[in-house]
Amino acid sequence: MLGKLEEEEIEKLLSEQYIGRLACHAHGVSYIVPINYVYSSGMVYAHSAPGQKIRMMKSNPQVCFQTDQIRDTYNWKSVVCWGKFEEVTDAGEKQRALQGIIHRMMPLTNTPSEQPSHGTGKTDAYDDEIIVFKIVLHLKTGRFEVNDSSN
């Protein structure tokens, strides 16, 4: 059975997942990339080194974000959201976002004692190379498929 996710199911999926895909578009070029994220207060928080996606989002802050939970071909949930990129400059908000991302990523590492990539393992959350950003979501949709015979 195919269906639409209710608002509370969309919120639950966004909160439970930690990897999503961020799509941006600038100067006639579209770009989509997987990101680690944490969801809080209607916003997707992520971090990045300077690069193509940051340049594109600064040029055109309107982006799309997608995450999913896939058990198999006939049992899945997917959420697609639209929002606006904003670089996080407030020190407290930046630190909270990085801590949230670290707490989501650490259980997923094979060697938790090692530092995660992209600067999130540094004690200095204000490293100039690390850009913390949020996507302020303004529209969220969700779909699912469930096959009762596979349960």
Short mmCIF file of N, CA and C in Angstrom, two decimals:
data_model
loop_
_atom_site.label_atom_id
_atom_site.label_comp_id
_atom_site.label_asym_id
_atom_site.label_seq_id
_atom_site.Cartn_x
_atom_site.Cartn_y
_atom_site.Cartn_z
N MET A 1 0.83 -1.17 0.00
CA MET A 1 0.00 0.00 0.00
C MET A 1 0.89 1.25 0.00
N LEU A 2 0.58 2.18 -0.87
CA LEU A 2 1.27 3.46 -0.93
C LEU A 2 0.45 4.49 -0.17
N GLY A 3 1.13 5.47 0.44
CA GLY A 3 0.39 6.49 1.15
C GLY A 3 1.22 7.71 1.48
N LYS A 4 0.56 8.70 2.08
CA LYS A 4 1.21 9.92 2.50
C LYS A 4 1.48 9.86 4.00
N LEU A 5 2.64 10.32 4.41
CA LEU A 5 2.97 10.41 5.83
C LEU A 5 2.25 11.60 6.44
N GLU A 6 1.73 11.41 7.63
CA GLU A 6 1.13 12.51 8.39
C GLU A 6 2.26 13.38 8.96
N GLU A 7 1.91 14.59 9.39
CA GLU A 7 2.91 15.53 9.89
C GLU A 7 3.76 14.94 11.01
N GLU A 8 3.13 14.26 11.96
CA GLU A 8 3.91 13.70 13.07
C GLU A 8 4.85 12.59 12.60
N GLU A 9 4.47 11.84 11.56
CA GLU A 9 5.35 10.81 11.00
C GLU A 9 6.52 11.45 10.26
N ILE A 10 6.28 12.57 9.60
CA ILE A 10 7.35 13.31 8.92
C ILE A 10 8.36 13.79 9.95
N GLU A 11 7.86 14.39 11.04
CA GLU A 11 8.74 14.89 12.10
C GLU A 11 9.55 13.76 12.72
N LYS A 12 8.92 12.62 12.93
CA LYS A 12 9.60 11.46 13.53
C LYS A 12 10.72 10.97 12.61
N LEU A 13 10.45 10.85 11.33
CA LEU A 13 11.46 10.38 10.40
C LEU A 13 12.64 11.36 10.32
N LEU A 14 12.34 12.65 10.24
CA LEU A 14 13.41 13.66 10.21
C LEU A 14 14.27 13.59 11.47
N SER A 15 13.65 13.35 12.61
CA SER A 15 14.38 13.29 13.88
C SER A 15 15.20 12.01 14.04
N GLU A 16 14.71 10.91 13.51
CA GLU A 16 15.38 9.62 13.68
C GLU A 16 16.56 9.41 12.74
N GLN A 17 16.49 9.96 11.55
CA GLN A 17 17.54 9.72 10.56
C GLN A 17 18.73 10.65 10.81
N TYR A 18 19.85 10.34 10.21
CA TYR A 18 21.07 11.12 10.40
C TYR A 18 21.82 11.36 9.09
N ILE A 19 21.37 10.74 8.02
CA ILE A 19 21.94 10.98 6.70
C ILE A 19 20.81 11.39 5.77
N GLY A 20 21.01 12.47 5.07
CA GLY A 20 20.04 12.95 4.11
C GLY A 20 20.75 13.41 2.85
N ARG A 21 19.98 13.86 1.89
CA ARG A 21 20.55 14.38 0.65
C ARG A 21 20.12 15.83 0.50
N LEU A 22 21.10 16.67 0.23
CA LEU A 22 20.87 18.09 0.08
C LEU A 22 21.02 18.46 -1.39
N ALA A 23 20.00 19.10 -1.94
CA ALA A 23 20.03 19.52 -3.34
C ALA A 23 20.03 21.04 -3.41
N CYS A 24 20.93 21.56 -4.25
CA CYS A 24 21.00 23.00 -4.45
C CYS A 24 21.13 23.27 -5.95
N HIS A 25 20.87 24.51 -6.33
CA HIS A 25 20.89 24.88 -7.73
C HIS A 25 21.39 26.32 -7.85
N ALA A 26 22.38 26.54 -8.68
CA ALA A 26 22.89 27.89 -8.91
C ALA A 26 23.56 27.95 -10.28
N HIS A 27 23.39 29.07 -10.94
CA HIS A 27 24.05 29.33 -12.23
C HIS A 27 23.78 28.23 -13.26
N GLY A 28 22.55 27.70 -13.26
CA GLY A 28 22.16 26.69 -14.23
C GLY A 28 22.63 25.28 -13.93
N VAL A 29 23.21 25.07 -12.76
CA VAL A 29 23.74 23.76 -12.38
C VAL A 29 23.03 23.27 -11.13
N SER A 30 22.59 22.01 -11.15
CA SER A 30 21.99 21.38 -9.97
C SER A 30 23.02 20.44 -9.36
N TYR A 31 22.96 20.31 -8.04
CA TYR A 31 23.95 19.51 -7.32
C TYR A 31 23.25 18.86 -6.14
N ILE A 32 23.46 17.56 -5.95
CA ILE A 32 22.89 16.86 -4.80
C ILE A 32 24.00 16.06 -4.14
N VAL A 33 23.99 16.09 -2.80
CA VAL A 33 25.08 15.46 -2.07
C VAL A 33 24.55 14.92 -0.74
N PRO A 34 25.05 13.76 -0.30
CA PRO A 34 24.63 13.26 1.02
C PRO A 34 25.30 14.08 2.13
N ILE A 35 24.56 14.28 3.22
CA ILE A 35 25.11 14.98 4.37
C ILE A 35 24.70 14.29 5.66
N ASN A 36 25.54 14.41 6.69
CA ASN A 36 25.16 14.05 8.05
C ASN A 36 24.40 15.25 8.60
N TYR A 37 23.37 14.99 9.37
CA TYR A 37 22.59 16.10 9.87
C TYR A 37 21.97 15.76 11.21
N VAL A 38 21.47 16.79 11.86
CA VAL A 38 20.64 16.65 13.04
C VAL A 38 19.45 17.58 12.84
N TYR A 39 18.27 17.13 13.24
CA TYR A 39 17.04 17.89 13.05
C TYR A 39 16.57 18.44 14.39
N SER A 40 16.30 19.73 14.43
CA SER A 40 15.87 20.35 15.68
C SER A 40 15.03 21.59 15.38
N SER A 41 13.90 21.71 16.03
CA SER A 41 13.03 22.90 15.94
C SER A 41 12.69 23.29 14.50
N GLY A 42 12.39 22.30 13.67
CA GLY A 42 12.00 22.57 12.30
C GLY A 42 13.14 22.93 11.38
N MET A 43 14.38 22.66 11.82
CA MET A 43 15.55 22.99 11.01
C MET A 43 16.49 21.79 10.91
N VAL A 44 17.10 21.67 9.74
CA VAL A 44 18.14 20.68 9.50
C VAL A 44 19.47 21.39 9.73
N TYR A 45 20.27 20.87 10.66
CA TYR A 45 21.60 21.42 10.93
C TYR A 45 22.65 20.48 10.34
N ALA A 46 23.66 21.07 9.70
CA ALA A 46 24.74 20.29 9.11
C ALA A 46 26.01 21.13 9.12
N HIS A 47 27.09 20.52 8.66
CA HIS A 47 28.37 21.21 8.61
C HIS A 47 29.09 20.82 7.33
N SER A 48 30.05 21.64 6.95
CA SER A 48 30.78 21.37 5.72
C SER A 48 32.09 22.13 5.71
N ALA A 49 33.04 21.61 4.99
CA ALA A 49 34.21 22.40 4.63
C ALA A 49 33.79 23.31 3.48
N PRO A 50 34.51 24.38 3.25
CA PRO A 50 34.17 25.22 2.09
C PRO A 50 34.23 24.38 0.81
N GLY A 51 33.35 24.66 -0.13
CA GLY A 51 33.35 23.90 -1.37
C GLY A 51 32.15 24.25 -2.22
N GLN A 52 31.88 23.37 -3.18
CA GLN A 52 30.84 23.64 -4.17
C GLN A 52 29.46 23.87 -3.56
N LYS A 53 29.02 23.00 -2.64
CA LYS A 53 27.66 23.16 -2.11
C LYS A 53 27.51 24.45 -1.33
N ILE A 54 28.53 24.83 -0.58
CA ILE A 54 28.47 26.08 0.18
C ILE A 54 28.41 27.27 -0.79
N ARG A 55 29.26 27.27 -1.81
CA ARG A 55 29.23 28.36 -2.80
C ARG A 55 27.87 28.45 -3.47
N MET A 56 27.30 27.30 -3.83
CA MET A 56 26.00 27.29 -4.50
C MET A 56 24.89 27.78 -3.58
N MET A 57 24.91 27.34 -2.32
CA MET A 57 23.84 27.74 -1.40
C MET A 57 23.94 29.22 -1.04
N LYS A 58 25.16 29.75 -1.00
CA LYS A 58 25.31 31.19 -0.75
C LYS A 58 24.79 31.99 -1.94
N SER A 59 24.96 31.45 -3.13
CA SER A 59 24.47 32.11 -4.34
C SER A 59 22.96 32.02 -4.46
N ASN A 60 22.40 30.85 -4.15
CA ASN A 60 20.96 30.62 -4.19
C ASN A 60 20.58 29.82 -2.95
N PRO A 61 20.09 30.47 -1.90
CA PRO A 61 19.83 29.78 -0.64
C PRO A 61 18.60 28.86 -0.63
N GLN A 62 17.83 28.83 -1.70
CA GLN A 62 16.65 27.94 -1.76
C GLN A 62 17.12 26.53 -2.09
N VAL A 63 16.88 25.59 -1.19
CA VAL A 63 17.38 24.23 -1.35
C VAL A 63 16.27 23.21 -1.11
N CYS A 64 16.60 21.97 -1.40
CA CYS A 64 15.70 20.84 -1.16
C CYS A 64 16.48 19.82 -0.33
N PHE A 65 15.79 19.13 0.58
CA PHE A 65 16.42 18.15 1.45
C PHE A 65 15.55 16.90 1.46
N GLN A 66 16.20 15.73 1.44
CA GLN A 66 15.46 14.46 1.42
C GLN A 66 16.14 13.48 2.35
N THR A 67 15.33 12.71 3.08
CA THR A 67 15.84 11.60 3.87
C THR A 67 14.84 10.46 3.78
N ASP A 68 15.31 9.26 4.08
CA ASP A 68 14.41 8.11 3.98
C ASP A 68 14.82 7.02 4.95
N GLN A 69 13.93 6.08 5.07
CA GLN A 69 14.16 4.86 5.85
C GLN A 69 13.70 3.72 4.95
N ILE A 70 14.62 2.88 4.54
CA ILE A 70 14.30 1.81 3.58
C ILE A 70 14.58 0.46 4.22
N ARG A 71 13.52 -0.30 4.42
CA ARG A 71 13.69 -1.68 4.91
C ARG A 71 13.94 -2.61 3.73
N ASP A 72 13.15 -2.45 2.67
CA ASP A 72 13.33 -3.18 1.43
C ASP A 72 12.53 -2.46 0.34
N THR A 73 12.49 -3.03 -0.83
CA THR A 73 11.86 -2.39 -1.99
C THR A 73 10.40 -2.02 -1.74
N TYR A 74 9.70 -2.78 -0.93
CA TYR A 74 8.27 -2.57 -0.73
C TYR A 74 7.92 -2.04 0.66
N ASN A 75 8.92 -1.66 1.43
CA ASN A 75 8.70 -1.14 2.78
C ASN A 75 9.66 0.02 3.03
N TRP A 76 9.17 1.22 2.85
CA TRP A 76 10.03 2.40 2.97
C TRP A 76 9.20 3.62 3.34
N LYS A 77 9.92 4.64 3.83
CA LYS A 77 9.35 5.96 4.11
C LYS A 77 10.34 6.98 3.55
N SER A 78 9.81 8.07 3.03
CA SER A 78 10.66 9.11 2.46
C SER A 78 10.05 10.48 2.74
N VAL A 79 10.91 11.43 3.09
CA VAL A 79 10.48 12.80 3.33
C VAL A 79 11.28 13.72 2.42
N VAL A 80 10.58 14.65 1.77
CA VAL A 80 11.21 15.68 0.94
C VAL A 80 10.79 17.02 1.52
N CYS A 81 11.77 17.91 1.71
CA CYS A 81 11.52 19.22 2.30
C CYS A 81 12.15 20.31 1.45
N TRP A 82 11.56 21.48 1.51
CA TRP A 82 12.12 22.65 0.85
C TRP A 82 12.39 23.69 1.92
N GLY A 83 13.49 24.42 1.75
CA GLY A 83 13.82 25.42 2.75
C GLY A 83 14.90 26.37 2.27
N LYS A 84 15.41 27.14 3.23
CA LYS A 84 16.38 28.17 2.93
C LYS A 84 17.65 27.95 3.74
N PHE A 85 18.78 27.98 3.05
CA PHE A 85 20.10 27.87 3.66
C PHE A 85 20.41 29.14 4.46
N GLU A 86 20.93 28.93 5.66
CA GLU A 86 21.45 30.03 6.47
C GLU A 86 22.72 29.55 7.16
N GLU A 87 23.80 30.29 7.01
CA GLU A 87 25.02 29.95 7.73
C GLU A 87 24.83 30.31 9.19
N VAL A 88 25.25 29.42 10.09
CA VAL A 88 25.13 29.67 11.52
C VAL A 88 26.37 30.44 11.96
N THR A 89 26.16 31.63 12.50
CA THR A 89 27.28 32.45 12.96
C THR A 89 27.27 32.64 14.47
N ASP A 90 26.13 32.44 15.12
CA ASP A 90 26.06 32.55 16.56
C ASP A 90 26.86 31.41 17.19
N ALA A 91 27.81 31.76 18.07
CA ALA A 91 28.72 30.76 18.65
C ALA A 91 27.98 29.67 19.41
N GLY A 92 26.98 30.02 20.20
CA GLY A 92 26.23 29.02 20.97
C GLY A 92 25.45 28.08 20.07
N GLU A 93 24.77 28.63 19.07
CA GLU A 93 24.00 27.80 18.15
C GLU A 93 24.93 26.88 17.35
N LYS A 94 26.09 27.42 16.96
CA LYS A 94 27.06 26.62 16.21
C LYS A 94 27.56 25.45 17.05
N GLN A 95 27.88 25.73 18.32
CA GLN A 95 28.37 24.68 19.20
C GLN A 95 27.30 23.61 19.44
N ARG A 96 26.05 24.03 19.67
CA ARG A 96 24.96 23.07 19.89
C ARG A 96 24.74 22.19 18.64
N ALA A 97 24.81 22.81 17.47
CA ALA A 97 24.62 22.05 16.23
C ALA A 97 25.73 21.02 16.06
N LEU A 98 26.98 21.43 16.26
CA LEU A 98 28.10 20.49 16.12
C LEU A 98 28.01 19.36 17.15
N GLN A 99 27.65 19.69 18.38
CA GLN A 99 27.50 18.65 19.40
C GLN A 99 26.39 17.67 19.03
N GLY A 100 25.29 18.19 18.49
CA GLY A 100 24.20 17.32 18.05
C GLY A 100 24.63 16.38 16.94
N ILE A 101 25.40 16.90 15.99
CA ILE A 101 25.89 16.07 14.89
C ILE A 101 26.85 15.00 15.41
N ILE A 102 27.77 15.40 16.31
CA ILE A 102 28.73 14.46 16.88
C ILE A 102 28.00 13.33 17.60
N HIS A 103 26.99 13.66 18.40
CA HIS A 103 26.25 12.63 19.15
C HIS A 103 25.51 11.68 18.22
N ARG A 104 25.09 12.16 17.05
CA ARG A 104 24.42 11.29 16.08
C ARG A 104 25.42 10.40 15.35
N MET A 105 26.63 10.92 15.09
CA MET A 105 27.62 10.19 14.30
C MET A 105 28.43 9.18 15.10
N MET A 106 28.77 9.49 16.33
CA MET A 106 29.68 8.65 17.11
C MET A 106 29.23 7.19 17.22
N PRO A 107 27.96 6.91 17.49
CA PRO A 107 27.56 5.49 17.57
C PRO A 107 27.72 4.75 16.24
N LEU A 108 27.90 5.47 15.15
CA LEU A 108 27.97 4.85 13.83
C LEU A 108 29.39 4.55 13.39
N THR A 109 30.39 4.98 14.17
CA THR A 109 31.77 4.78 13.77
C THR A 109 32.26 3.40 14.19
N ASN A 110 33.15 2.83 13.40
CA ASN A 110 33.73 1.53 13.74
C ASN A 110 34.73 1.66 14.88
N THR A 111 35.38 2.81 14.97
CA THR A 111 36.37 3.07 16.01
C THR A 111 36.00 4.38 16.69
N PRO A 112 35.07 4.34 17.65
CA PRO A 112 34.56 5.57 18.27
C PRO A 112 35.63 6.44 18.91
N SER A 113 36.78 5.88 19.26
CA SER A 113 37.80 6.70 19.90
C SER A 113 38.49 7.63 18.91
N GLU A 114 38.39 7.33 17.63
CA GLU A 114 39.02 8.18 16.62
C GLU A 114 38.15 9.39 16.33
N GLN A 115 38.78 10.45 15.86
CA GLN A 115 38.07 11.67 15.54
C GLN A 115 37.26 11.50 14.26
N PRO A 116 36.00 11.92 14.23
CA PRO A 116 35.22 11.88 12.99
C PRO A 116 35.78 12.87 11.97
N SER A 117 35.37 12.70 10.75
CA SER A 117 35.86 13.58 9.69
C SER A 117 35.15 14.92 9.70
N HIS A 118 35.57 15.80 8.84
CA HIS A 118 34.96 17.11 8.63
C HIS A 118 35.03 18.01 9.85
N GLY A 119 36.02 17.79 10.72
CA GLY A 119 36.24 18.71 11.82
C GLY A 119 35.34 18.55 13.02
N THR A 120 34.39 17.63 13.00
CA THR A 120 33.47 17.55 14.13
C THR A 120 34.14 16.97 15.37
N GLY A 121 35.31 16.40 15.23
CA GLY A 121 36.00 15.86 16.40
C GLY A 121 36.88 16.87 17.08
N LYS A 122 37.06 18.02 16.51
CA LYS A 122 37.91 19.04 17.10
C LYS A 122 37.22 19.64 18.32
N THR A 123 38.03 19.99 19.31
CA THR A 123 37.45 20.61 20.49
C THR A 123 37.10 22.07 20.21
N ASP A 124 37.73 22.66 19.21
CA ASP A 124 37.43 24.05 18.86
C ASP A 124 36.33 24.07 17.81
N ALA A 125 35.10 24.31 18.25
CA ALA A 125 33.95 24.30 17.34
C ALA A 125 33.92 25.53 16.46
N TYR A 126 34.87 26.40 16.61
CA TYR A 126 34.86 27.67 15.88
C TYR A 126 35.94 27.69 14.81
N ASP A 127 36.44 26.55 14.42
CA ASP A 127 37.44 26.43 13.36
C ASP A 127 36.91 27.13 12.11
N ASP A 128 37.71 28.03 11.55
CA ASP A 128 37.28 28.80 10.38
C ASP A 128 36.98 27.92 9.18
N GLU A 129 37.57 26.73 9.12
CA GLU A 129 37.35 25.86 7.97
C GLU A 129 36.00 25.16 8.02
N ILE A 130 35.42 25.06 9.19
CA ILE A 130 34.15 24.37 9.34
C ILE A 130 33.01 25.37 9.24
N ILE A 131 32.12 25.12 8.31
CA ILE A 131 30.95 25.96 8.14
C ILE A 131 29.76 25.18 8.67
N VAL A 132 29.11 25.72 9.67
CA VAL A 132 27.89 25.13 10.21
C VAL A 132 26.73 25.89 9.58
N PHE A 133 25.75 25.15 9.10
CA PHE A 133 24.61 25.80 8.48
C PHE A 133 23.32 25.10 8.87
N LYS A 134 22.24 25.81 8.63
CA LYS A 134 20.92 25.22 8.87
C LYS A 134 20.07 25.45 7.64
N ILE A 135 19.13 24.55 7.47
CA ILE A 135 18.11 24.70 6.44
C ILE A 135 16.80 24.95 7.20
N VAL A 136 16.29 26.16 7.06
CA VAL A 136 15.03 26.52 7.69
C VAL A 136 13.92 26.02 6.77
N LEU A 137 13.24 24.97 7.20
CA LEU A 137 12.27 24.30 6.34
C LEU A 137 10.94 25.05 6.31
N HIS A 138 10.37 25.17 5.11
CA HIS A 138 9.07 25.82 4.99
C HIS A 138 8.01 24.91 4.38
N LEU A 139 8.42 23.77 3.81
CA LEU A 139 7.46 22.82 3.26
C LEU A 139 8.04 21.42 3.41
N LYS A 140 7.21 20.49 3.92
CA LYS A 140 7.63 19.10 4.13
C LYS A 140 6.55 18.18 3.60
N THR A 141 6.96 17.18 2.85
CA THR A 141 6.03 16.16 2.38
C THR A 141 6.64 14.79 2.67
N GLY A 142 5.79 13.79 2.76
CA GLY A 142 6.28 12.45 3.03
C GLY A 142 5.41 11.40 2.37
N ARG A 143 6.04 10.34 1.96
CA ARG A 143 5.35 9.21 1.34
C ARG A 143 5.88 7.92 1.98
N PHE A 144 5.09 6.86 1.81
CA PHE A 144 5.53 5.56 2.30
C PHE A 144 4.95 4.46 1.43
N GLU A 145 5.58 3.32 1.54
CA GLU A 145 5.02 2.10 0.99
C GLU A 145 5.21 1.02 2.04
N VAL A 146 4.15 0.24 2.24
CA VAL A 146 4.23 -0.88 3.17
C VAL A 146 3.56 -2.07 2.50
N ASN A 147 4.22 -3.20 2.61
CA ASN A 147 3.70 -4.45 2.08
C ASN A 147 3.44 -5.35 3.28
N ASP A 148 2.19 -5.49 3.64
CA ASP A 148 1.82 -6.26 4.84
C ASP A 148 2.23 -7.73 4.74
N SER A 149 2.35 -8.26 3.55
CA SER A 149 2.69 -9.69 3.40
C SER A 149 4.15 -9.95 3.77
N SER A 150 4.98 -8.92 3.81
CA SER A 150 6.39 -9.15 4.15
C SER A 150 6.65 -9.04 5.64
N ASN A 151 5.66 -8.68 6.44
CA ASN A 151 5.85 -8.54 7.89
C ASN A 151 5.82 -9.87 8.59
#
